[in-house]
GROMACS .gro file of C-alpha atoms in nm:
model
  196
    1MET     CA    1 -12.574  -6.326  10.732
    2ARG     CA    2 -12.629  -6.671  10.824
    3LEU     CA    3 -12.885  -6.723  11.119
    4SER     CA    4 -12.876  -7.090  11.273
    5GLU     CA    5 -13.170  -7.134  11.501
    6GLN     CA    6 -13.129  -7.317  11.825
    7GLY     CA    7 -13.139  -7.679  11.786
    8ASN     CA    8 -13.186  -7.669  11.441
    9GLN     CA    9 -13.564  -7.614  11.455
   10PRO     CA   10 -13.711  -7.405  11.269
   11ASP     CA   11 -13.963  -7.263  11.536
   12ALA     CA   12 -13.710  -7.222  11.766
   13MET     CA   13 -13.749  -6.899  11.976
   14THR     CA   14 -13.362  -6.787  11.946
   15PHE     CA   15 -13.080  -6.804  11.668
   16SER     CA   16 -12.709  -6.731  11.638
   17TRP     CA   17 -12.591  -6.552  11.331
   18GLN     CA   18 -12.244  -6.518  11.148
   19MET     CA   19 -12.189  -6.276  10.846
   20PHE     CA   20 -12.166  -6.523  10.553
   21ALA     CA   21 -12.075  -6.197  10.255
   22THR     CA   22 -12.091  -5.855  10.293
   23GLY     CA   23 -12.128  -5.599  10.000
   24GLY     CA   24 -11.922  -5.273   9.957
   25GLU     CA   25 -11.555  -5.227   9.775
   26VAL     CA   26 -11.306  -5.458   9.841
   27ALA     CA   27 -11.085  -5.187  10.003
   28ASP     CA   28 -11.364  -5.152  10.279
   29GLY     CA   29 -11.345  -5.514  10.347
   30GLY     CA   30 -11.649  -5.569  10.122
   31SER     CA   31 -11.707  -5.830   9.854
   32GLY     CA   32 -11.729  -5.593   9.525
   33PHE     CA   33 -12.107  -5.546   9.516
   34ALA     CA   34 -12.394  -5.333   9.624
   35ASN     CA   35 -12.770  -5.356   9.664
   36PRO     CA   36 -12.800  -5.766   9.670
   37ASP     CA   37 -13.192  -5.791   9.579
   38ASN     CA   38 -13.350  -6.142   9.471
   39LEU     CA   39 -13.148  -6.457   9.610
   40LEU     CA   40 -13.163  -6.821   9.462
   41PHE     CA   41 -13.031  -7.134   9.623
   42ASP     CA   42 -12.915  -7.352   9.364
   43GLY     CA   43 -12.955  -7.773   9.446
   44LYS     CA   44 -12.590  -7.755   9.603
   45GLY     CA   45 -12.701  -7.525   9.832
   46ASN     CA   46 -12.472  -7.210   9.644
   47VAL     CA   47 -12.652  -6.866   9.648
   48TRP     CA   48 -12.694  -6.660   9.340
   49MET     CA   49 -12.788  -6.283   9.372
   50VAL     CA   50 -12.879  -6.017   9.187
   51THR     CA   51 -12.808  -5.652   9.263
   52ASP     CA   52 -13.031  -5.376   9.228
   53MET     CA   53 -12.886  -5.032   9.247
   54SER     CA   54 -13.121  -4.737   9.121
   55THR     CA   55 -13.081  -4.664   8.732
   56SER     CA   56 -12.995  -4.323   8.873
   57LYS     CA   57 -12.686  -4.403   9.041
   58GLN     CA   58 -12.553  -4.647   8.784
   59ASN     CA   59 -12.227  -4.529   8.652
   60GLN     CA   60 -12.226  -4.217   8.765
   61PRO     CA   61 -11.880  -4.064   8.802
   62VAL     CA   62 -11.685  -4.067   9.116
   63PRO     CA   63 -11.483  -3.752   9.191
   64SER     CA   64 -11.118  -3.760   9.259
   65SER     CA   65 -11.072  -3.779   9.647
   66ARG     CA   66 -11.447  -3.877   9.679
   67VAL     CA   67 -11.558  -3.576   9.770
   68ASP     CA   68 -11.827  -3.302   9.634
   69GLU     CA   69 -11.787  -2.972   9.531
   70LYS     CA   70 -11.793  -2.833   9.859
   71GLY     CA   71 -11.506  -3.081   9.994
   72GLN     CA   72 -11.776  -3.318  10.171
   73PRO     CA   73 -11.710  -3.683  10.162
   74LEU     CA   74 -11.970  -3.827   9.955
   75SER     CA   75 -12.204  -4.063  10.046
   76GLN     CA   76 -12.244  -4.432  10.036
   77THR     CA   77 -12.556  -4.367   9.769
   78ASP     CA   78 -12.251  -4.115   9.580
   79LEU     CA   79 -12.005  -4.377   9.539
   80LEU     CA   80 -12.242  -4.665   9.398
   81GLY     CA   81 -12.144  -4.540   9.007
   82VAL     CA   82 -11.786  -4.701   9.101
   83TYR     CA   83 -12.005  -5.051   9.065
   84GLY     CA   84 -12.106  -4.964   8.707
   85ASN     CA   85 -12.461  -5.137   8.579
   86ASN     CA   86 -12.686  -5.400   8.771
   87SER     CA   87 -12.503  -5.742   8.833
   88VAL     CA   88 -12.560  -6.110   8.900
   89TRP     CA   89 -12.344  -6.289   9.154
   90PHE     CA   90 -12.262  -6.670   9.293
   91LEU     CA   91 -12.160  -6.704   9.624
   92PRO     CA   92 -12.081  -7.076   9.738
   93THR     CA   93 -12.210  -7.176  10.069
   94SER     CA   94 -11.932  -7.465  10.122
   95GLY     CA   95 -11.592  -7.581  10.093
   96GLU     CA   96 -11.235  -7.340  10.080
   97ASN     CA   97 -11.441  -7.067   9.880
   98ALA     CA   98 -11.760  -7.009  10.073
   99GLY     CA   99 -11.873  -6.663  10.123
  100ASN     CA  100 -11.665  -6.550   9.812
  101ALA     CA  101 -11.863  -6.358   9.584
  102TYR     CA  102 -11.779  -6.397   9.222
  103LEU     CA  103 -11.924  -6.169   8.944
  104PHE     CA  104 -12.107  -6.411   8.710
  105ALA     CA  105 -12.272  -6.150   8.480
  106ILE     CA  106 -12.312  -5.792   8.436
  107GLY     CA  107 -12.690  -5.660   8.310
  108PRO     CA  108 -12.774  -5.413   7.994
  109MET     CA  109 -12.739  -5.040   8.068
  110GLU     CA  110 -13.039  -4.885   8.304
  111CYS     CA  111 -13.170  -5.187   8.398
  112GLU     CA  112 -13.248  -5.460   8.690
  113MET     CA  113 -13.168  -5.799   8.704
  114THR     CA  114 -13.430  -5.999   8.850
  115GLY     CA  115 -13.609  -6.334   8.939
  116PRO     CA  116 -13.344  -6.579   8.918
  117CYS     CA  117 -13.466  -6.914   8.885
  118LEU     CA  118 -13.320  -7.261   8.805
  119SER     CA  119 -13.432  -7.532   8.611
  120PRO     CA  120 -13.547  -7.886   8.797
  121ASP     CA  121 -13.216  -8.027   8.626
  122GLN     CA  122 -12.998  -7.758   8.685
  123GLN     CA  123 -12.921  -7.698   8.373
  124THR     CA  124 -13.056  -7.375   8.283
  125LEU     CA  125 -13.070  -7.047   8.473
  126PHE     CA  126 -13.350  -6.809   8.396
  127MET     CA  127 -13.335  -6.438   8.475
  128SER     CA  128 -13.502  -6.112   8.372
  129ALA     CA  129 -13.389  -5.777   8.235
  130GLN     CA  130 -13.619  -5.540   8.384
  131HIS     CA  131 -13.649  -5.200   8.227
  132PRO     CA  132 -13.300  -5.190   7.996
  133GLY     CA  133 -13.246  -4.805   7.903
  134GLU     CA  134 -13.501  -4.686   8.192
  135ALA     CA  135 -13.311  -4.345   8.217
  136ASN     CA  136 -13.210  -4.252   7.855
  137GLY     CA  137 -13.415  -4.503   7.640
  138ILE     CA  138 -13.292  -4.585   7.320
  139ARG     CA  139 -12.938  -4.546   7.253
  140GLN     CA  140 -12.913  -4.297   6.966
  141ASN     CA  141 -12.628  -4.373   6.750
  142MET     CA  142 -12.416  -4.567   6.919
  143ALA     CA  143 -12.406  -4.271   7.199
  144SER     CA  144 -12.157  -4.297   7.485
  145GLN     CA  145 -11.999  -4.046   7.713
  146GLU     CA  146 -11.636  -4.073   7.867
  147ARG     CA  147 -11.624  -4.104   8.272
  148GLN     CA  148 -11.404  -4.073   8.548
  149PHE     CA  149 -11.443  -4.303   8.842
  150ALA     CA  150 -11.224  -4.243   9.149
  151MET     CA  151 -11.153  -4.609   9.227
  152ARG     CA  152 -10.913  -4.779   9.510
  153THR     CA  153 -10.677  -5.113   9.537
  154THR     CA  154 -10.698  -5.355   9.773
  155ASP     CA  155 -10.492  -5.147   9.983
  156ALA     CA  156 -10.733  -4.848   9.967
  157GLN     CA  157 -10.470  -4.676   9.728
  158GLU     CA  158 -10.686  -4.402   9.501
  159PHE     CA  159 -10.665  -4.435   9.103
  160MET     CA  160 -10.868  -4.271   8.841
  161GLN     CA  161 -11.044  -4.496   8.577
  162THR     CA  162 -11.206  -4.373   8.270
  163ARG     CA  163 -11.504  -4.567   8.116
  164LEU     CA  164 -11.669  -4.528   7.816
  165VAL     CA  165 -12.029  -4.564   7.949
  166PRO     CA  166 -12.331  -4.601   7.668
  167ILE     CA  167 -12.616  -4.330   7.723
  168GLY     CA  168 -12.937  -4.550   7.710
  169SER     CA  169 -12.980  -4.926   7.553
  170ASN     CA  170 -13.039  -5.106   7.267
  171TRP     CA  171 -13.039  -5.450   7.438
  172PRO     CA  172 -13.109  -5.702   7.310
  173SER     CA  173 -13.066  -5.668   6.971
  174LYS     CA  174 -12.729  -5.410   7.024
  175THR     CA  175 -12.828  -5.247   6.689
  176ALA     CA  176 -12.807  -4.917   6.653
  177ASN     CA  177 -13.096  -4.732   6.738
  178SER     CA  178 -13.286  -5.003   6.831
  179PRO     CA  179 -13.543  -4.954   7.099
  180PRO     CA  180 -13.431  -5.139   7.421
  181LEU     CA  181 -13.668  -5.452   7.557
  182PRO     CA  182 -13.703  -5.618   7.902
  183GLY     CA  183 -13.686  -6.011   7.836
  184VAL     CA  184 -13.634  -6.327   8.008
  185VAL     CA  185 -13.225  -6.458   7.969
  186ALA     CA  186 -13.180  -6.869   7.979
  187ILE     CA  187 -12.811  -6.969   8.045
  188ARG     CA  188 -12.688  -7.319   7.997
  189ARG     CA  189 -12.369  -7.431   7.959
  190LEU     CA  190 -12.264  -7.608   7.588
  191ASN     CA  191 -12.189  -7.919   7.704
  192SER     CA  192 -12.555  -7.949   7.854
  193LYS     CA  193 -12.428  -8.051   8.222
  194GLN     CA  194 -12.563  -7.836   8.521
  195ILE     CA  195 -12.488  -7.489   8.583
  196VAL     CA  196 -12.273  -7.582   8.864
   0.00000   0.00000   0.00000
C-alpha cells in the first residue's frame, strides 16, 4: 500500500493511500506471492521483498477442488502450499511496470530468506537464508516425495500439478546427506553493473 501524507509532509496528521501490489493467487487478482516480510528500497526506489511463509505450510499438498476431507473449503493458510518455498521478489515503483511483482529468486527448502541489503554501489544484493531444513533437517539420500497441488489458471480454471518435493535440505553444498547450513548470499551481475 502506498501512503501519501497531506502536502507531502512527513508530520502530516492525514494521508491518502492506494493499493500498490497485493499478494495472493493471480486467479484472485493477486501478484503471485504470499506472506510478504522484509522490504528493501534500492537506489532507484524499487521495492525488493522477501516472503516468510511458515515452514509447516511450505510445499504442502492442496487437494482437488480445494476442499478438506469433510468437503469444507480450505482456509487461505491451508492453500499456502501452492506457493512452494519462500522467495525473493522485485517490484518496480515507477514506469509502465509499476506495481507488478517479478519473482527474482526461490529460497532453499524449509528456509526463510531475510534481511535484503544492497551495497552502496548497488552492485551486490545481500540476503540471508535462515534455518534451511527447519522441519526435516538433513535431506537423506536425496529423498523426495511426489505431491499434488490444485492450481488455477489466470481465468480460475483448476488443474492438478504434480511436484517432486525434496524432504529436508542439503543447502548450500547440495551434496547428498550433507547438513543444511544458514548463510548470507551475495548476488552480483556478471558484468559488474548495478543490480537494476
